[in-house]
GROMACS .gro file of C-alpha atoms in nm:
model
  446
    1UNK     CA    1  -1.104   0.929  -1.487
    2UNK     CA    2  -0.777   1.017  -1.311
    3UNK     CA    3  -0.691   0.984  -0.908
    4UNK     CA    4  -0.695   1.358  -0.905
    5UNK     CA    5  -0.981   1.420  -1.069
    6UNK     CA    6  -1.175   1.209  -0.800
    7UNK     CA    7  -0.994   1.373  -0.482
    8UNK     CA    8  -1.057   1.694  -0.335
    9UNK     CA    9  -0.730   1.717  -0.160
   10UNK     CA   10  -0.690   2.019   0.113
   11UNK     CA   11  -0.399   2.148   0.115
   12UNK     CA   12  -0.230   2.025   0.464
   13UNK     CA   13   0.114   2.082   0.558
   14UNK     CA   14   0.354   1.992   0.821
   15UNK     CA   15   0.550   2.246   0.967
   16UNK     CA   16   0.924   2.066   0.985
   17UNK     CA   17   1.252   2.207   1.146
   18UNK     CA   18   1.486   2.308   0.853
   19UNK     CA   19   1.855   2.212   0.949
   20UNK     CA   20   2.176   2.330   0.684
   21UNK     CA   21   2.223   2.141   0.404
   22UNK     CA   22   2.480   1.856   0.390
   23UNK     CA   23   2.643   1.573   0.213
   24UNK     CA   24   2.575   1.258   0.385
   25UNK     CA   25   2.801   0.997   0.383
   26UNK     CA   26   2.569   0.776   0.535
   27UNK     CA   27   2.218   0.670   0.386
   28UNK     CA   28   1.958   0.889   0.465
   29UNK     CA   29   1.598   0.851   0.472
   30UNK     CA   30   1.577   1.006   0.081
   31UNK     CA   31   1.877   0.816  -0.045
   32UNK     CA   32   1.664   0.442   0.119
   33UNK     CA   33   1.338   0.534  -0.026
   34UNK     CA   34   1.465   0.673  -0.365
   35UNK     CA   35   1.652   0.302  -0.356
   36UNK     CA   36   1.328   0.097  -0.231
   37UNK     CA   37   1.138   0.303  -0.515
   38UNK     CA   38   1.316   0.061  -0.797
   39UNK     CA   39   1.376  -0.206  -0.624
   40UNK     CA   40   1.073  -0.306  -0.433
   41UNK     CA   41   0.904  -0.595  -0.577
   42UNK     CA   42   0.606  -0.581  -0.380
   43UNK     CA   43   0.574  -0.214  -0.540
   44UNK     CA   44   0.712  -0.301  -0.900
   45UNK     CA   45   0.409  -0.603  -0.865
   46UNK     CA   46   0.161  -0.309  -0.808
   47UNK     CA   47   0.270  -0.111  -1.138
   48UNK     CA   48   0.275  -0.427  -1.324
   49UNK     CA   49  -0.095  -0.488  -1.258
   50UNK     CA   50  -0.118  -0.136  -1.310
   51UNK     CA   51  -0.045  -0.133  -1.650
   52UNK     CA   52  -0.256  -0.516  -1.722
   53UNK     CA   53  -0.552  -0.316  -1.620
   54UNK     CA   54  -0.488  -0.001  -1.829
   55UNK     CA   55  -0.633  -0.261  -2.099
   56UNK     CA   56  -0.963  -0.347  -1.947
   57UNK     CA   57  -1.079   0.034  -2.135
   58UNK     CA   58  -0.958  -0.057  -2.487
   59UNK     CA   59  -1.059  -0.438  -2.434
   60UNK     CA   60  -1.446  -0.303  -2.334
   61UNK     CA   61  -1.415  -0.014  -2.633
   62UNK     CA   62  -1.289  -0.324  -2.886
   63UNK     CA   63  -1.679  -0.404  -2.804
   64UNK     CA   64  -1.866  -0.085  -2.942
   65UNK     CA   65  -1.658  -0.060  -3.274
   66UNK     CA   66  -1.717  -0.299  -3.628
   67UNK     CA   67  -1.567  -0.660  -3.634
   68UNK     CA   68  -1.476  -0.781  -3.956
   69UNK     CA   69  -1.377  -1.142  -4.009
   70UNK     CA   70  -1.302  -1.331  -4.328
   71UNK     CA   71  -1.353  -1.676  -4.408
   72UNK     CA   72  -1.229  -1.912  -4.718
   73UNK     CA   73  -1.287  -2.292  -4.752
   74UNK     CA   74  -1.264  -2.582  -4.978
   75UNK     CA   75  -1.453  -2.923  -5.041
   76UNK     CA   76  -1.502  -3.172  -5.238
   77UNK     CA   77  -1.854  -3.312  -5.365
   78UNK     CA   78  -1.933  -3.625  -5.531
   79UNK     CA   79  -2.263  -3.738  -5.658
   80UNK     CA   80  -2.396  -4.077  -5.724
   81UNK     CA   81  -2.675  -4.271  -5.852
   82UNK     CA   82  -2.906  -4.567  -5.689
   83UNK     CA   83  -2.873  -4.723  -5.945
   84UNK     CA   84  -2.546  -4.904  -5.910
   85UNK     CA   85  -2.403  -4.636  -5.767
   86UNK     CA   86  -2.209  -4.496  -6.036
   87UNK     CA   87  -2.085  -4.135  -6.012
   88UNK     CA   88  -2.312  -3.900  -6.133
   89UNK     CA   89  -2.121  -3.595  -6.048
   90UNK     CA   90  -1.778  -3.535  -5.844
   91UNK     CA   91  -1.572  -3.207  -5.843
   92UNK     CA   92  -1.440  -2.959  -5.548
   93UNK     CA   93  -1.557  -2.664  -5.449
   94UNK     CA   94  -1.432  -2.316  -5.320
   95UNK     CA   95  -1.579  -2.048  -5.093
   96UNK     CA   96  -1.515  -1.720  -4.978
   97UNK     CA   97  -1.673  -1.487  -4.721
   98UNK     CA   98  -1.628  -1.159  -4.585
   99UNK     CA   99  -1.837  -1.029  -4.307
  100UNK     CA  100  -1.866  -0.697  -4.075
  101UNK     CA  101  -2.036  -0.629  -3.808
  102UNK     CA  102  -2.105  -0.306  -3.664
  103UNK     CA  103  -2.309  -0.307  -3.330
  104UNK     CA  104  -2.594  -0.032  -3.325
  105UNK     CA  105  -2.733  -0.105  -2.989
  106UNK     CA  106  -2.580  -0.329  -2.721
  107UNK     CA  107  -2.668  -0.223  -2.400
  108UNK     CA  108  -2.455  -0.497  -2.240
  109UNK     CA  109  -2.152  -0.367  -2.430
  110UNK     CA  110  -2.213   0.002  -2.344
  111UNK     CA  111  -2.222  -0.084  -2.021
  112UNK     CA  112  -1.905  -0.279  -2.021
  113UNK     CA  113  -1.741   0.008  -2.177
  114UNK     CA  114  -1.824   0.219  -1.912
  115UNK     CA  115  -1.752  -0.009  -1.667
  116UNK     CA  116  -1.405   0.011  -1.780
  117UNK     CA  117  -1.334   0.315  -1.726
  118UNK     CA  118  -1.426   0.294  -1.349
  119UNK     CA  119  -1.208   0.013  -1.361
  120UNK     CA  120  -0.928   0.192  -1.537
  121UNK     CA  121  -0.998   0.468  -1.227
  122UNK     CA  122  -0.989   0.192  -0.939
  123UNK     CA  123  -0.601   0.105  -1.089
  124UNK     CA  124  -0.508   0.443  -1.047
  125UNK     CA  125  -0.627   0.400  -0.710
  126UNK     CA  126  -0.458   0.093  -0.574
  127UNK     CA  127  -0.131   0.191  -0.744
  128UNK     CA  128  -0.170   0.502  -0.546
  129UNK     CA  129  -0.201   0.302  -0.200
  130UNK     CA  130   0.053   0.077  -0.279
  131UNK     CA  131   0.302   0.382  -0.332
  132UNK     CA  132   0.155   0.510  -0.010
  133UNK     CA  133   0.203   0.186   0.162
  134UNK     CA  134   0.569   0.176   0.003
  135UNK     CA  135   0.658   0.553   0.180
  136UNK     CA  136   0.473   0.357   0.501
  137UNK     CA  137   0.714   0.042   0.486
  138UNK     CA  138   1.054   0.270   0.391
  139UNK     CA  139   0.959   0.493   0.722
  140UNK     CA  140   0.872   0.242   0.942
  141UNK     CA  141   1.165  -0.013   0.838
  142UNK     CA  142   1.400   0.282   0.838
  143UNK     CA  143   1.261   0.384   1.233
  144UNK     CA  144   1.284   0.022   1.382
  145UNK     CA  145   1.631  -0.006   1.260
  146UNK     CA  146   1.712   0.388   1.432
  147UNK     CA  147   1.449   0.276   1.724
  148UNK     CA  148   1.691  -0.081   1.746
  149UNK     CA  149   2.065   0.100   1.756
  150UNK     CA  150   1.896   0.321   1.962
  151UNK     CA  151   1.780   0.046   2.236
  152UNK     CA  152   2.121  -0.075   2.195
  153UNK     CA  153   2.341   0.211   2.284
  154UNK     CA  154   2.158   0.296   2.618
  155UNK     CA  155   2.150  -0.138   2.684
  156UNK     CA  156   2.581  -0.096   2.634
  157UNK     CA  157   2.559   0.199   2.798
  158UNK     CA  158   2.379   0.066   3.151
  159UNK     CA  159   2.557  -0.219   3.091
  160UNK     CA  160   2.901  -0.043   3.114
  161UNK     CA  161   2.751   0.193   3.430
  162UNK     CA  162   2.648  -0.187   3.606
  163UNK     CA  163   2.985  -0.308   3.550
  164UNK     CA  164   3.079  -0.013   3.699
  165UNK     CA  165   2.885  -0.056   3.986
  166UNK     CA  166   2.951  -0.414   3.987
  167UNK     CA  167   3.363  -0.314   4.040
  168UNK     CA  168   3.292  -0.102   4.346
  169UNK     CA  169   3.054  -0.345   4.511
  170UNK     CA  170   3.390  -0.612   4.505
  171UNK     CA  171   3.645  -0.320   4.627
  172UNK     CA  172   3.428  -0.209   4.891
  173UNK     CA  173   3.347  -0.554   5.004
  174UNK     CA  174   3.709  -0.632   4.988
  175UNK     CA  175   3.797  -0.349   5.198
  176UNK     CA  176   3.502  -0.458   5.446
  177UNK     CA  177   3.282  -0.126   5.381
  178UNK     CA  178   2.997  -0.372   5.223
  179UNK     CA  179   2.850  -0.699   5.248
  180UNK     CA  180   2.846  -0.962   4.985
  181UNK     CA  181   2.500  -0.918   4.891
  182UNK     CA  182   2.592  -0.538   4.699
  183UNK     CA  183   2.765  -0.773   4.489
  184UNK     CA  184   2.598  -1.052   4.427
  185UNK     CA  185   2.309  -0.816   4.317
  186UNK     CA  186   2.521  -0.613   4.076
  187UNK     CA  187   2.641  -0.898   3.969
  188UNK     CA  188   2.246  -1.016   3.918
  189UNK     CA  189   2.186  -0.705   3.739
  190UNK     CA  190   2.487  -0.724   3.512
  191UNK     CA  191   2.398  -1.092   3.363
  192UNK     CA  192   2.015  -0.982   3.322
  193UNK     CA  193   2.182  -0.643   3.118
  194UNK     CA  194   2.370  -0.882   2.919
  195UNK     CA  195   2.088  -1.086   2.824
  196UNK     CA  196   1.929  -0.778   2.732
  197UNK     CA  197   2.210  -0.688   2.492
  198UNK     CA  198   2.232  -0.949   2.326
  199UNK     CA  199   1.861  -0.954   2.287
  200UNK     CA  200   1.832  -0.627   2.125
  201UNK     CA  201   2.177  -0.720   1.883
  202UNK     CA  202   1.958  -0.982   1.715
  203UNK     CA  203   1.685  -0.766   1.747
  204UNK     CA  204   1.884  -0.472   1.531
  205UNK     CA  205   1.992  -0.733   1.255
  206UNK     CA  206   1.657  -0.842   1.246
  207UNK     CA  207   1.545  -0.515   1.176
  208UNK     CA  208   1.825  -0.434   0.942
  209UNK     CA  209   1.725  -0.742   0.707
  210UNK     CA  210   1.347  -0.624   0.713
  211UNK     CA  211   1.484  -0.305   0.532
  212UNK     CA  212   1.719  -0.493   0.318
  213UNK     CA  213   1.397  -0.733   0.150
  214UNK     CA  214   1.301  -0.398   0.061
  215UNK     CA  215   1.590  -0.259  -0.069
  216UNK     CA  216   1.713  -0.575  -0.210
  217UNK     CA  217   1.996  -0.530  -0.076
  218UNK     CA  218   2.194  -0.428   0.297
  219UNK     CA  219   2.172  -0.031   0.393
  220UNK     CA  220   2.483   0.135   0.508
  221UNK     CA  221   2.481   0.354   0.803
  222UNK     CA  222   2.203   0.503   0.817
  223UNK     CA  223   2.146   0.888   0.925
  224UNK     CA  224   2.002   0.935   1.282
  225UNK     CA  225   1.733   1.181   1.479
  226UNK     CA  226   1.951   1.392   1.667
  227UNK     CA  227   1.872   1.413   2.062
  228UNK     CA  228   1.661   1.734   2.111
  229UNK     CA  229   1.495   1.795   1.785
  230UNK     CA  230   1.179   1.924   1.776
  231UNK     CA  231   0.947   1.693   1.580
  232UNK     CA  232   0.647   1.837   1.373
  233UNK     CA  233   0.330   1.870   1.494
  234UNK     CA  234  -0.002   1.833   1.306
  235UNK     CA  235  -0.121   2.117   1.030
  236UNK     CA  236  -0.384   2.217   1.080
  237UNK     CA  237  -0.414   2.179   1.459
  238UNK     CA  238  -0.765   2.065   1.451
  239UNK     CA  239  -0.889   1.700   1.462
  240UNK     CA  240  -1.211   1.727   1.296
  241UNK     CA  241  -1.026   1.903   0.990
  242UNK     CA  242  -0.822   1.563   0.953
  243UNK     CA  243  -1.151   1.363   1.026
  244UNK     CA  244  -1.332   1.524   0.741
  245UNK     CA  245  -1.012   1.503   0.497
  246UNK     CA  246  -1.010   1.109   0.543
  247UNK     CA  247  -1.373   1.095   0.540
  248UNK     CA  248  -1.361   1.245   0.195
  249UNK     CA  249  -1.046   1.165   0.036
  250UNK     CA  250  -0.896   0.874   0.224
  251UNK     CA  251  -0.809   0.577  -0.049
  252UNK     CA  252  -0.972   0.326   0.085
  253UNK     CA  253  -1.310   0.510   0.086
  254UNK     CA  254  -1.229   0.613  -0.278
  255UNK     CA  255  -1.132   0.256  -0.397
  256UNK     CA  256  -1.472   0.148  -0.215
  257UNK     CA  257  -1.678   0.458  -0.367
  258UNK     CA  258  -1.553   0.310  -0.701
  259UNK     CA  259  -1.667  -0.052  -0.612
  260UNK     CA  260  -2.018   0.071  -0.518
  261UNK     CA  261  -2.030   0.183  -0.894
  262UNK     CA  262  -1.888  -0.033  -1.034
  263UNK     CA  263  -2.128  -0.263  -0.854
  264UNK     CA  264  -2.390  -0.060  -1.005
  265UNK     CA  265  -2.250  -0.107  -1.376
  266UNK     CA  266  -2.258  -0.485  -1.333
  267UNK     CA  267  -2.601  -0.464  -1.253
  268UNK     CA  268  -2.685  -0.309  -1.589
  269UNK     CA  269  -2.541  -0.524  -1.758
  270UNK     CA  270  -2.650  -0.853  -1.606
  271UNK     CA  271  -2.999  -0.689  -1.714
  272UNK     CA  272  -2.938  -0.646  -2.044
  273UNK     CA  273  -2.954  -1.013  -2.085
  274UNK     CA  274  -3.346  -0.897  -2.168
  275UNK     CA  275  -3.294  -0.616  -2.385
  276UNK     CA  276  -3.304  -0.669  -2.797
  277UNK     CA  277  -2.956  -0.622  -2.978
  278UNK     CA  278  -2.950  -0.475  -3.348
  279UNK     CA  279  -2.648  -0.518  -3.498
  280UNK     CA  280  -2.504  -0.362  -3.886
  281UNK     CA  281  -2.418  -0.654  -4.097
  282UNK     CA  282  -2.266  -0.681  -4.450
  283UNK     CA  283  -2.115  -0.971  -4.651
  284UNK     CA  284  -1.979  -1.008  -4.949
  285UNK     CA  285  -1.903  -1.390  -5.086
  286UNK     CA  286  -1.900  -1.663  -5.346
  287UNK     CA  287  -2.078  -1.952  -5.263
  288UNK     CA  288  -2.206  -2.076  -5.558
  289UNK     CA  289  -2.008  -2.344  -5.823
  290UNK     CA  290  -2.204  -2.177  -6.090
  291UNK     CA  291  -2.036  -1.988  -6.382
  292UNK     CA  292  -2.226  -1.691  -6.476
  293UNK     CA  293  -2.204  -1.480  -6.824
  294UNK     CA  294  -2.332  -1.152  -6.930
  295UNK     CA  295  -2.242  -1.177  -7.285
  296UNK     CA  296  -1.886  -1.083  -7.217
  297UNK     CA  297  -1.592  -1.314  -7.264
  298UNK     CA  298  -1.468  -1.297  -6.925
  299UNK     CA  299  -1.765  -1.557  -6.746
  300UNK     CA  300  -1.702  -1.547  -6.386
  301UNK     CA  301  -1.863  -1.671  -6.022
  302UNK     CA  302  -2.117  -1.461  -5.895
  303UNK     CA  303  -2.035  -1.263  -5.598
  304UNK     CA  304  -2.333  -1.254  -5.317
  305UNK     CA  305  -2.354  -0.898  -5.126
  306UNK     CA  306  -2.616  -0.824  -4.924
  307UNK     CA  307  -2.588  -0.484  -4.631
  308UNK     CA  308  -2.875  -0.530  -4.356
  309UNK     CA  309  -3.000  -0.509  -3.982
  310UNK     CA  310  -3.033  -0.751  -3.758
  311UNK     CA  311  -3.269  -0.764  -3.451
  312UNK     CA  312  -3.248  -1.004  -3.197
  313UNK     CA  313  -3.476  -1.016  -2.909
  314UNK     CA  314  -3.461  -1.260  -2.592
  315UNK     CA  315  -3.711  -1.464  -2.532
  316UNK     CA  316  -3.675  -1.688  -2.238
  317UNK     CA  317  -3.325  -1.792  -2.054
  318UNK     CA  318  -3.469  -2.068  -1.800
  319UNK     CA  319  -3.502  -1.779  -1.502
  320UNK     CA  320  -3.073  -1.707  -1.511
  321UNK     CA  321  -3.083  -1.335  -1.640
  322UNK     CA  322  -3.320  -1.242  -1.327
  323UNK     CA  323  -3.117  -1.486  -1.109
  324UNK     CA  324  -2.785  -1.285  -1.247
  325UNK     CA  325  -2.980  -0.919  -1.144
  326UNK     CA  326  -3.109  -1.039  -0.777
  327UNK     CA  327  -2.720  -1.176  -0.734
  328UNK     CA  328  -2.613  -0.819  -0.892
  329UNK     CA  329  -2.839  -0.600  -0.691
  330UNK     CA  330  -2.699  -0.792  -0.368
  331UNK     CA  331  -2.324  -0.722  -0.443
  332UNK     CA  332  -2.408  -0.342  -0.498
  333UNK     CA  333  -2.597  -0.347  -0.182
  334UNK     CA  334  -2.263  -0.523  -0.039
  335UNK     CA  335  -2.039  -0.272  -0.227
  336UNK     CA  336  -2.223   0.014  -0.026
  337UNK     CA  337  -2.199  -0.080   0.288
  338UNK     CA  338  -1.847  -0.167   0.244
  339UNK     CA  339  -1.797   0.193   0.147
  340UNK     CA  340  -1.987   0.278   0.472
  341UNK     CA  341  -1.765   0.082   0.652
  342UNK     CA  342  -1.425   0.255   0.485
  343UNK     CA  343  -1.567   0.615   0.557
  344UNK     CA  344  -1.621   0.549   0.927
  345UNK     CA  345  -1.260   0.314   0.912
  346UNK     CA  346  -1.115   0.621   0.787
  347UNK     CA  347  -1.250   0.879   1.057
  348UNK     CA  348  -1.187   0.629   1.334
  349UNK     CA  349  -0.815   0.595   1.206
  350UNK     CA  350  -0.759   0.993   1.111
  351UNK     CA  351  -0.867   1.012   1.491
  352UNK     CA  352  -0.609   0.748   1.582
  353UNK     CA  353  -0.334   0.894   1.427
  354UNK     CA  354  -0.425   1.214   1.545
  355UNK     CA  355  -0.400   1.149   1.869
  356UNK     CA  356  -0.092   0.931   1.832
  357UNK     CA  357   0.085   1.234   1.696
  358UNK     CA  358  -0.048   1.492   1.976
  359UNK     CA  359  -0.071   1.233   2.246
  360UNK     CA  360   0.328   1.139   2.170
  361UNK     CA  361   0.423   1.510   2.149
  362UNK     CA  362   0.350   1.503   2.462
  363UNK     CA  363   0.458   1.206   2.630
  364UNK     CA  364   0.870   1.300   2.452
  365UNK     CA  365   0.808   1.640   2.650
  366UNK     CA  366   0.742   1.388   2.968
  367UNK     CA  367   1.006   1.148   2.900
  368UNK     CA  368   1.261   1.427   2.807
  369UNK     CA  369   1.199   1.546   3.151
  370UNK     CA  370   1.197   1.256   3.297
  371UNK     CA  371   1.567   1.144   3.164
  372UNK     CA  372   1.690   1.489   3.350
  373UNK     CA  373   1.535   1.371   3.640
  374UNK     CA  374   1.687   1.020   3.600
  375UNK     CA  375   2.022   1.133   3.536
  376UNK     CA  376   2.051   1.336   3.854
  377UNK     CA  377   1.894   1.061   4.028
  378UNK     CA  378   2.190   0.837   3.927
  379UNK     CA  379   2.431   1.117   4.023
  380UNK     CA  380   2.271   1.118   4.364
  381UNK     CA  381   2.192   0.827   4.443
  382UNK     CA  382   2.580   0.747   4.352
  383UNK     CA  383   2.701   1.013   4.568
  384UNK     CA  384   2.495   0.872   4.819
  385UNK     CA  385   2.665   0.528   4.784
  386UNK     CA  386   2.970   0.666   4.826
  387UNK     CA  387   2.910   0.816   5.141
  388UNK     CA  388   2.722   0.536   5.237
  389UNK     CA  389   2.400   0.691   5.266
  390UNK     CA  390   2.276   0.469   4.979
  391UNK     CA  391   2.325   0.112   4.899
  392UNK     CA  392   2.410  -0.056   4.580
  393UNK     CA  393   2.053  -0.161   4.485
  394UNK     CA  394   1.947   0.212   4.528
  395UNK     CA  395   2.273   0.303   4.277
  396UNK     CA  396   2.133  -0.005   4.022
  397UNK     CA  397   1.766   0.053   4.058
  398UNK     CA  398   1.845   0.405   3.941
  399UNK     CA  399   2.063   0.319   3.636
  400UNK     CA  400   1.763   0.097   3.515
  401UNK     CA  401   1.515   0.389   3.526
  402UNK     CA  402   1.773   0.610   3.342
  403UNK     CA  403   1.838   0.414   3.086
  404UNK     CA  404   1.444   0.249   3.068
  405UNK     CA  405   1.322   0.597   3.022
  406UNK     CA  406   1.580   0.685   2.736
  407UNK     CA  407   1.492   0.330   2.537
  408UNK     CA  408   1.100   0.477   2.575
  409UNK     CA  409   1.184   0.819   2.476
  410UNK     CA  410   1.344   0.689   2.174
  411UNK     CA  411   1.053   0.488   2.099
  412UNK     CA  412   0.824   0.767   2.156
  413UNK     CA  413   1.011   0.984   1.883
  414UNK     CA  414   0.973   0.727   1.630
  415UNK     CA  415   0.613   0.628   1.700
  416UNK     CA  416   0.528   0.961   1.655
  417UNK     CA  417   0.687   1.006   1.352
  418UNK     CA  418   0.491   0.715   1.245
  419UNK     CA  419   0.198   0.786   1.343
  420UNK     CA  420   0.204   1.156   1.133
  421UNK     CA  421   0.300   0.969   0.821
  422UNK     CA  422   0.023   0.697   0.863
  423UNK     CA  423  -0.191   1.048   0.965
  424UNK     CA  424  -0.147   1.169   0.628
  425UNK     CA  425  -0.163   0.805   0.471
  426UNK     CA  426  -0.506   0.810   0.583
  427UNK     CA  427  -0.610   1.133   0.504
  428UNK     CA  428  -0.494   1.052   0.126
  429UNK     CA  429  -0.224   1.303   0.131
  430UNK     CA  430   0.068   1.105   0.186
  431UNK     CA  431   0.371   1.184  -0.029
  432UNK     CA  432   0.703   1.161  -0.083
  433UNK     CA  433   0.770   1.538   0.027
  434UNK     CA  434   0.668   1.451   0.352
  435UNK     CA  435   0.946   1.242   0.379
  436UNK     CA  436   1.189   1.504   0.267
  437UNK     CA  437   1.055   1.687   0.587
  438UNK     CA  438   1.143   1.409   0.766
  439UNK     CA  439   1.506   1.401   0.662
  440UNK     CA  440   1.569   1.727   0.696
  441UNK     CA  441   1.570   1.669   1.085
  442UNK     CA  442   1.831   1.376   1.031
  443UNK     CA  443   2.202   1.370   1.087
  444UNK     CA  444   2.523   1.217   1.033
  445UNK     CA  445   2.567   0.916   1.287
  446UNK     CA  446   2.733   0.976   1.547
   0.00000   0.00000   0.00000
């Protein structure tokens, strides 16, 4: 059983601005993920138990086919009387056997067998999620680092427009057209900037060495989401599409699908502790000191064969078979509801993401809006200062908003990037051409 043989995957697609093509000189989100992809451990761990558990279906076949063993030994034997004790006989001996074993019905091996290959399916599976999780922990590390430079720029950039502020507040109080207190609070606002900056510079190298453990190794520039772009919205545009999606195909309700049989295998075979086995068994061996002779010259050992079927039947285990099947019948009833509790996991985070997505669409057309509005605000309020129709705070207070609301819209952008990726995570769907999409909105830094 393959991954794609259990999915029914839809066919959903994001609809993605298409820039020109280009070289980058900087790392792009392709260039990081195509690096994380072989260097990952966390991910290289995941195929590694990948292929340890491609052996639990051979192992379990190994089961169902003959066994053949062969056995030699040696001893020596020495007779004696009561009488004194003197040797009546002493000489060594040699033996041979050869055995096979073919089982005919083992219903606790059949089982096992089949059990395997459920098993062999649930690898498939978790490989699967931990490549999905991989794409999740490229995007995301790659996002808080743009998200973090980001931050940064508009915290250097208020910081120069305070200083700014900060200047004028001394000339004008030098020339007598202000009081002390415009400076004392631009100089208040300045320090409190500056302990922002320096705040969000450990925050960026933070950030860059979460995407370095990944990568094994420091990114370079990275390519950036230009101001403006249009990010991709949803496809299909309808919620209980992507509800019924991860309801059907979401990994986590497929790796807990498998459980529930799997459950269901193990209960089989803890009750085949009752059934009879009847096994194939022929031998061939020497056994036997004796020298035999059919009139020949050549004497020789005989040589024992014998080809027959064995039937054993269970009689009585001291109650632990039955105990075995009530503990079995629990975890299957355990397996199920944890499948239960993936499906309606999986709608309740299809709906999540959903809404992140829409929800943030939204709230960049807001805040895009709202950093026009900020920016002319500044430009009045400036003007205002100048004429002295507005005081400094007014000038300062305005500058914060302006560059508050450009820190949020930033972290809007990336959120909702995010939260279509972990959309699509969720629905099962997740892969790596969605992240191509991505890219294609990125450029060079600036």
């Amino acid at each position: 059983m393959r991954v794609r043989s259990l999915t029914a995957l839809l066919v959903f697609t994001c609809a993605a601005s298409v820039g020109p093509s280009r070289a980058h000189a900087a790392d792009d989100l392709m260039q990081v993920w195509r690096t994380a992809l072989g260097s990952d451990p966390v991910y290289a761990a995941a195929r590694a138990n990948y292929r340890a558990s491609l052996e639990k279906e051979p192992q379990a076949r190994a089961g169902l086919l003959p066994q053949i063993s062969a056995e030699a030994g040696g001893a020596y034997r020495e007779t004696r009387s009561t009488q004194g004790f003197g040797v009546a006989y002493s000489g060594g001996r040699g033996t041979w056997d050869l055995a096979l074993t073919q089982p005919l019905f083992n219903w606790s091996r059949w089982q096992a067998y089949e059990q395997s290959k459920l098993l062999t399916a649930d690898a498939e599976v978790r490989l699967q999620q931990a490549f999905q999780d991989l794409l999740l922990r490229v995007a995301e590390a790659y996002f808080n680092v743009l998200y973090a430079q980001d931050a940064l720029t508009a915290t250097e950039a208020e910081k120069a427009a305070v200083a700014g502020q900060l200047e004028s507040a001394k000339r004008n109080f030098e020339l007598g057209n202000a009081t002390i207190t415009d400076t004392y609070e631009a100089q208040a606002r300045y320090d409190l900037v500056l302990a922002q900056e320096l705040r969000l510079q450990n925050d960026l190298d933070v950030r860059r060495d979460v995407l370095a453990q990944i990568l094994g190794s420091p990114a370079g520039a990275l390519a950036e989401l230009p101001p403006g772009v249009r990010l991709p919205s949803p496809q299909p545009a309808r919620l209980n599409d992507w509800s019924t999606q991860a309801e059907a195909s979401s990994l986590d309700v497929l790796r807990a699908q498998l459980q529930t049989r799997i459950a269901g295998r193990d209960i089989q075979i803890a009750k085949s502790g009752h059934y009879p086995t009847v096994n194939l068994r022929a031998t061939s061996g020497s056994a036997s000191d004796a020298v035999m002779s059919n009139g020949s010259s050549a004497p020789g050992k005989p040589i024992n064969n014998s080809v027959g079927v064995v039937l054993s039947i269970p009689l009585y285990s001291g109650g632990g078979i039955s105990s075995q099947v009530t503990e079995r019948v629990q975890l299957e009833q355990k397996a199920r509801h944890d499948f239960e509790a993936a499906r309606r996991q999986a709608v309740q985070s299809a709906r999540q993401h959903y809404s992140g997505v829409t929800s943030g669409l939204a709230r960049i057309d807001a805040l895009e809006a709202g950093e026009k509005s900020s920016r002319a605000s500044v430009e009045a309020n400036r003007t205002g200062y100048e004429v002295g129709v507005r005081i400094s705070l007014d000038v300062l207070n305005a500058q914060q908003q302006l560059y508050a609301t450009q820190r949020d819209l930033a972290l809007a952008r990336y959120t909702t990037l995010l939260s279509g990726l972990r959309l699509k995570a969720v629905s099962g769907i997740l892969a790596e051409t969605d992240l191509e999409a991505i890219n294609r909105l990125l450029r060079e830094p600036r």
